[in-house]
mmCIF file of C-alpha atoms in Angstrom:
data_model
loop_
_atom_site.group_PDB
_atom_site.id
_atom_site.type_symbol
_atom_site.label_atom_id
_atom_site.label_comp_id
_atom_site.label_asym_id
_atom_site.label_seq_id
_atom_site.Cartn_x
_atom_site.Cartn_y
_atom_site.Cartn_z
ATOM 1 C CA ALA B 1 46.262 153.375 125.400
ATOM 2 C CA GLN B 2 47.528 152.773 121.916
ATOM 3 C CA LYS B 3 49.409 149.678 120.877
ATOM 4 C CA ILE B 4 50.949 148.437 117.653
ATOM 5 C CA THR B 5 51.696 144.773 117.021
ATOM 6 C CA GLN B 6 53.963 143.448 114.295
ATOM 7 C CA THR B 7 54.077 139.683 114.567
ATOM 8 C CA GLN B 8 56.793 139.060 111.980
ATOM 9 C CA PRO B 9 60.260 139.721 113.434
ATOM 10 C CA GLY B 10 61.830 138.811 110.108
ATOM 11 C CA MET B 11 60.692 138.220 106.550
ATOM 12 C CA PHE B 12 62.413 137.022 103.400
ATOM 13 C CA VAL B 13 61.267 137.743 99.870
ATOM 14 C CA GLN B 14 62.698 137.022 96.470
ATOM 15 C CA GLU B 15 63.660 140.004 94.359
ATOM 16 C CA LYS B 16 60.794 141.199 92.117
ATOM 17 C CA GLU B 17 58.200 139.406 94.222
ATOM 18 C CA ALA B 18 55.570 141.113 96.360
ATOM 19 C CA VAL B 19 55.604 140.938 100.155
ATOM 20 C CA THR B 20 53.116 141.813 102.885
ATOM 21 C CA LEU B 21 54.238 143.065 106.281
ATOM 22 C CA ASP B 22 51.620 142.682 108.983
ATOM 23 C CA CYS B 23 50.502 145.345 111.424
ATOM 24 C CA THR B 24 47.605 145.324 113.876
ATOM 25 C CA TYR B 25 46.743 148.113 116.231
ATOM 26 C CA ASP B 26 44.621 148.935 119.207
ATOM 27 C CA THR B 27 43.233 152.328 120.107
ATOM 28 C CA SER B 28 40.185 153.942 121.624
ATOM 29 C CA ASP B 29 40.627 157.176 119.696
ATOM 30 C CA PRO B 30 37.765 157.903 117.286
ATOM 31 C CA SER B 31 40.183 158.996 114.608
ATOM 32 C CA TYR B 32 43.808 158.202 114.087
ATOM 33 C CA GLY B 33 46.554 157.950 111.524
ATOM 34 C CA LEU B 34 48.598 154.923 110.592
ATOM 35 C CA PHE B 35 52.116 155.184 109.206
ATOM 36 C CA TRP B 36 54.816 152.964 107.855
ATOM 37 C CA TYR B 37 58.487 153.842 108.104
ATOM 38 C CA LYS B 38 61.573 152.161 106.699
ATOM 39 C CA GLN B 39 64.831 152.132 108.639
ATOM 40 C CA PRO B 40 67.899 151.007 106.686
ATOM 41 C CA SER B 41 71.077 149.973 108.476
ATOM 42 C CA SER B 42 72.261 153.597 108.412
ATOM 43 C CA GLY B 43 69.563 154.406 110.959
ATOM 44 C CA GLU B 44 67.465 157.123 109.373
ATOM 45 C CA MET B 45 63.701 156.748 109.399
ATOM 46 C CA ILE B 46 62.133 157.076 105.965
ATOM 47 C CA PHE B 47 58.425 157.836 105.727
ATOM 48 C CA LEU B 48 56.679 155.479 103.304
ATOM 49 C CA ILE B 49 52.917 155.803 103.520
ATOM 50 C CA TYR B 50 50.042 157.188 105.572
ATOM 51 C CA GLN B 51 46.455 156.013 106.080
ATOM 52 C CA GLY B 52 43.830 158.048 107.886
ATOM 53 C CA SER B 53 41.222 156.133 109.823
ATOM 54 C CA TYR B 54 38.391 157.792 107.910
ATOM 55 C CA ASP B 55 39.963 157.388 104.500
ATOM 56 C CA GLN B 56 37.674 155.341 102.309
ATOM 57 C CA GLN B 57 40.371 154.069 100.025
ATOM 58 C CA ASN B 58 43.583 152.244 100.792
ATOM 59 C CA ALA B 59 46.642 154.450 100.516
ATOM 60 C CA THR B 60 49.160 153.853 97.758
ATOM 61 C CA GLU B 61 52.567 155.394 97.132
ATOM 62 C CA GLY B 62 54.425 153.958 94.190
ATOM 63 C CA ARG B 63 55.342 150.359 95.020
ATOM 64 C CA TYR B 64 53.884 150.686 98.511
ATOM 65 C CA SER B 65 50.251 150.142 99.352
ATOM 66 C CA LEU B 66 48.505 149.871 102.662
ATOM 67 C CA ASN B 67 45.860 147.187 103.093
ATOM 68 C CA PHE B 68 43.625 148.884 105.656
ATOM 69 C CA GLN B 69 40.956 146.776 107.313
ATOM 70 C CA LYS B 70 39.400 148.961 109.951
ATOM 71 C CA ALA B 71 37.096 146.369 111.472
ATOM 72 C CA ARG B 72 40.037 144.037 111.981
ATOM 73 C CA LYS B 73 42.267 146.898 113.100
ATOM 74 C CA SER B 74 44.942 145.938 110.666
ATOM 75 C CA ALA B 75 47.126 148.061 108.401
ATOM 76 C CA ASN B 76 49.371 145.766 106.444
ATOM 77 C CA LEU B 77 52.047 147.149 104.143
ATOM 78 C CA VAL B 78 52.335 145.604 100.706
ATOM 79 C CA ILE B 79 55.540 146.120 98.751
ATOM 80 C CA SER B 80 55.281 145.129 95.127
ATOM 81 C CA ALA B 81 58.208 144.148 92.916
ATOM 82 C CA SER B 82 60.715 143.968 95.775
ATOM 83 C CA GLN B 83 64.167 145.383 95.189
ATOM 84 C CA LEU B 84 67.431 144.628 96.954
ATOM 85 C CA GLY B 85 67.362 148.140 98.369
ATOM 86 C CA ASP B 86 64.140 147.338 100.185
ATOM 87 C CA SER B 87 66.095 145.276 102.721
ATOM 88 C CA ALA B 88 65.627 147.154 105.998
ATOM 89 C CA MET B 89 63.612 147.323 109.195
ATOM 90 C CA TYR B 90 60.018 148.371 108.731
ATOM 91 C CA PHE B 91 58.018 149.999 111.487
ATOM 92 C CA CYS B 92 54.283 150.457 111.683
ATOM 93 C CA ALA B 93 53.240 153.442 113.769
ATOM 94 C CA MET B 94 50.083 155.178 114.891
ATOM 95 C CA ARG B 95 49.160 158.656 115.982
ATOM 96 C CA GLY B 96 45.894 159.192 117.787
ATOM 97 C CA HIS B 97 43.515 162.058 117.220
ATOM 98 C CA TYR B 98 44.439 163.806 120.434
ATOM 99 C CA GLY B 99 48.143 163.189 120.380
ATOM 100 C CA GLN B 100 50.964 164.262 118.183
ATOM 101 C CA ASN B 101 53.560 161.664 119.004
ATOM 102 C CA PHE B 102 53.804 158.215 117.553
ATOM 103 C CA VAL B 103 53.492 154.781 119.014
ATOM 104 C CA PHE B 104 55.758 152.409 117.121
ATOM 105 C CA GLY B 105 55.489 148.689 116.641
ATOM 106 C CA PRO B 106 58.474 146.407 117.300
ATOM 107 C CA GLY B 107 59.385 146.297 113.627
ATOM 108 C CA THR B 108 59.893 143.665 110.934
ATOM 109 C CA ARG B 109 63.249 143.045 109.330
ATOM 110 C CA LEU B 110 62.794 142.460 105.611
ATOM 111 C CA SER B 111 65.514 140.765 103.620
ATOM 112 C CA VAL B 112 65.250 140.736 99.829
ATOM 113 C CA LEU B 113 67.069 137.838 98.218
ATOM 114 C CA PRO B 114 68.668 138.118 94.777
ATOM 115 C CA GLY L 1 60.511 167.574 100.916
ATOM 116 C CA ALA L 2 60.870 168.490 104.549
ATOM 117 C CA VAL L 3 64.306 167.928 105.998
ATOM 118 C CA VAL L 4 65.319 167.532 109.628
ATOM 119 C CA SER L 5 69.027 167.834 110.235
ATOM 120 C CA GLN L 6 70.498 166.108 113.274
ATOM 121 C CA HIS L 7 74.031 166.558 114.507
ATOM 122 C CA PRO L 8 76.328 164.869 115.381
ATOM 123 C CA SER L 9 75.694 161.527 113.734
ATOM 124 C CA ARG L 10 78.109 159.744 116.045
ATOM 125 C CA VAL L 11 79.691 160.719 119.322
ATOM 126 C CA ILE L 12 81.886 158.947 121.806
ATOM 127 C CA CYS L 13 82.270 160.487 125.221
ATOM 128 C CA LYS L 14 83.711 159.604 128.591
ATOM 129 C CA SER L 15 81.570 158.704 131.568
ATOM 130 C CA GLY L 16 80.558 161.740 133.538
ATOM 131 C CA THR L 17 80.679 164.189 130.667
ATOM 132 C CA SER L 18 77.733 165.828 128.916
ATOM 133 C CA VAL L 19 76.800 165.572 125.271
ATOM 134 C CA LYS L 20 74.560 167.900 123.261
ATOM 135 C CA ILE L 21 72.595 166.706 120.237
ATOM 136 C CA GLU L 22 71.034 169.227 117.868
ATOM 137 C CA CYS L 23 67.932 168.812 115.765
ATOM 138 C CA ARG L 24 67.111 171.450 113.157
ATOM 139 C CA SER L 25 64.131 171.761 110.868
ATOM 140 C CA LEU L 26 65.258 173.083 107.506
ATOM 141 C CA ASP L 27 62.901 175.282 105.490
ATOM 142 C CA PHE L 28 60.026 174.883 107.903
ATOM 143 C CA GLN L 29 59.126 175.887 111.407
ATOM 144 C CA ALA L 30 58.500 173.239 114.014
ATOM 145 C CA THR L 31 56.752 174.325 117.186
ATOM 146 C CA THR L 32 56.969 170.746 118.362
ATOM 147 C CA MET L 33 59.760 168.234 117.978
ATOM 148 C CA PHE L 34 60.013 164.730 119.348
ATOM 149 C CA TRP L 35 62.991 162.901 120.779
ATOM 150 C CA TYR L 36 63.230 159.130 120.598
ATOM 151 C CA ARG L 37 65.663 156.561 121.872
ATOM 152 C CA GLN L 38 66.314 153.258 120.174
ATOM 153 C CA PHE L 39 68.246 150.370 121.674
ATOM 154 C CA PRO L 40 69.854 147.827 119.308
ATOM 155 C CA LYS L 41 67.317 145.688 117.501
ATOM 156 C CA GLN L 42 64.447 147.399 119.283
ATOM 157 C CA SER L 43 61.798 149.885 118.346
ATOM 158 C CA LEU L 44 61.768 153.620 118.905
ATOM 159 C CA MET L 45 60.635 154.799 122.296
ATOM 160 C CA LEU L 46 59.452 158.355 122.753
ATOM 161 C CA MET L 47 61.484 160.153 125.384
ATOM 162 C CA ALA L 48 60.047 163.629 125.306
ATOM 163 C CA THR L 49 58.133 166.195 123.335
ATOM 164 C CA SER L 50 59.984 169.452 122.825
ATOM 165 C CA ASN L 51 57.825 172.569 122.703
ATOM 166 C CA GLU L 52 59.148 175.874 121.406
ATOM 167 C CA GLY L 53 59.207 178.491 124.113
ATOM 168 C CA SER L 54 58.041 176.221 126.905
ATOM 169 C CA LYS L 55 59.117 173.238 128.936
ATOM 170 C CA ALA L 56 59.448 169.859 127.343
ATOM 171 C CA THR L 57 57.027 167.086 128.176
ATOM 172 C CA TYR L 58 58.798 163.934 129.300
ATOM 173 C CA GLU L 59 57.479 160.405 129.065
ATOM 174 C CA GLN L 60 57.122 158.358 132.190
ATOM 175 C CA GLY L 61 60.423 156.959 133.378
ATOM 176 C CA VAL L 62 62.592 159.487 131.537
ATOM 177 C CA GLU L 63 64.743 161.561 133.865
ATOM 178 C CA LYS L 64 64.254 165.196 132.952
ATOM 179 C CA ASP L 65 67.381 166.256 134.830
ATOM 180 C CA LYS L 66 69.457 163.792 132.891
ATOM 181 C CA PHE L 67 68.030 164.467 129.457
ATOM 182 C CA LEU L 68 67.781 168.235 129.166
ATOM 183 C CA ILE L 69 65.741 169.511 126.265
ATOM 184 C CA ASN L 70 65.790 173.054 124.981
ATOM 185 C CA HIS L 71 63.628 174.333 122.143
ATOM 186 C CA ALA L 72 64.712 177.944 121.941
ATOM 187 C CA SER L 73 63.643 178.651 118.383
ATOM 188 C CA LEU L 74 61.141 177.397 115.843
ATOM 189 C CA THR L 75 63.847 175.514 113.990
ATOM 190 C CA LEU L 76 66.117 174.145 116.698
ATOM 191 C CA SER L 77 65.723 171.689 119.532
ATOM 192 C CA THR L 78 68.611 170.305 121.546
ATOM 193 C CA LEU L 79 68.933 167.248 123.741
ATOM 194 C CA THR L 80 71.727 167.262 126.305
ATOM 195 C CA VAL L 81 72.651 164.021 127.989
ATOM 196 C CA THR L 82 74.152 165.123 131.292
ATOM 197 C CA SER L 83 76.686 163.123 133.298
ATOM 198 C CA ALA L 84 76.543 160.350 130.729
ATOM 199 C CA HIS L 85 77.030 156.733 131.760
ATOM 200 C CA PRO L 86 77.571 153.621 129.633
ATOM 201 C CA GLU L 87 73.894 152.695 129.997
ATOM 202 C CA ASP L 88 73.029 155.921 128.166
ATOM 203 C CA SER L 89 74.712 154.543 125.073
ATOM 204 C CA SER L 90 71.996 154.336 122.446
ATOM 205 C CA PHE L 91 70.672 155.711 119.178
ATOM 206 C CA TYR L 92 68.847 159.015 119.636
ATOM 207 C CA ILE L 93 66.635 160.369 116.895
ATOM 208 C CA CYS L 94 64.418 163.424 116.579
ATOM 209 C CA SER L 95 61.417 164.152 114.417
ATOM 210 C CA ALA L 96 59.186 167.012 113.380
ATOM 211 C CA ARG L 97 56.339 167.607 111.001
ATOM 212 C CA ASP L 98 56.038 170.173 108.264
ATOM 213 C CA PRO L 99 52.274 170.763 107.976
ATOM 214 C CA SER L 100 52.663 171.727 104.347
ATOM 215 C CA GLU L 101 54.036 168.269 103.577
ATOM 216 C CA GLY L 102 51.002 166.266 104.574
ATOM 217 C CA TYR L 103 50.772 163.824 107.421
ATOM 218 C CA GLY L 104 54.215 162.300 107.419
ATOM 219 C CA TYR L 105 56.672 163.138 110.161
ATOM 220 C CA THR L 106 60.254 163.675 109.115
ATOM 221 C CA PHE L 107 63.037 162.164 111.158
ATOM 222 C CA GLY L 108 66.586 163.281 111.610
ATOM 223 C CA SER L 109 69.373 160.903 110.668
ATOM 224 C CA GLY L 110 69.947 159.983 114.296
ATOM 225 C CA THR L 111 72.865 160.177 116.700
ATOM 226 C CA ARG L 112 74.694 157.116 117.900
ATOM 227 C CA LEU L 113 75.999 157.847 121.361
ATOM 228 C CA THR L 114 78.665 155.655 122.920
ATOM 229 C CA VAL L 115 79.709 156.353 126.499
ATOM 230 C CA VAL L 116 82.997 154.764 127.525
#
């Protein structure tokens, strides 16, 4: 069975500072994909970044980067230069090699302070 | 990028009535769509996988007779909440993947259902 753990229910960060949102996972699949999604108060899920389990390099997308440590089974999201619009819920998710659906973590609520 | 359109965004219905939620993939074909339910301040829980031209696959504990899923075309999946009760009030959201857009799955904007 797959499981995602996000141990930070809430995080605060000062505007323009960097912040790391933690995510650890558990799976027995030989290959898998890790995702981060942002959910603002309006409810839509916005795809941020993807990391494949066999990718050699950490994924980056603009201000988002994924700190992937396979041996530790962690996939932390790093947001650089935080903006007020980054305030939202952030979900880490995983899709196994043999499945198409996601398993989501409980989420972290990020609040960016002016 | 890939767009998934979900309608309606909000609906209020009376107990005992049925509500249909539509999920459309725009500009791409989706043989598979996923339906999730999200309670306030909680994560998304997969309810069912909608397969075009065949029966949906429901997750354990989800009543298939209560949550009817139809995936009649490659761009449309519908979720019908039958005989709705207040405990069915929740946020329902669908997703699909456009293979030409990489690995990310695109989500609809969600439907907030309130049963009174």
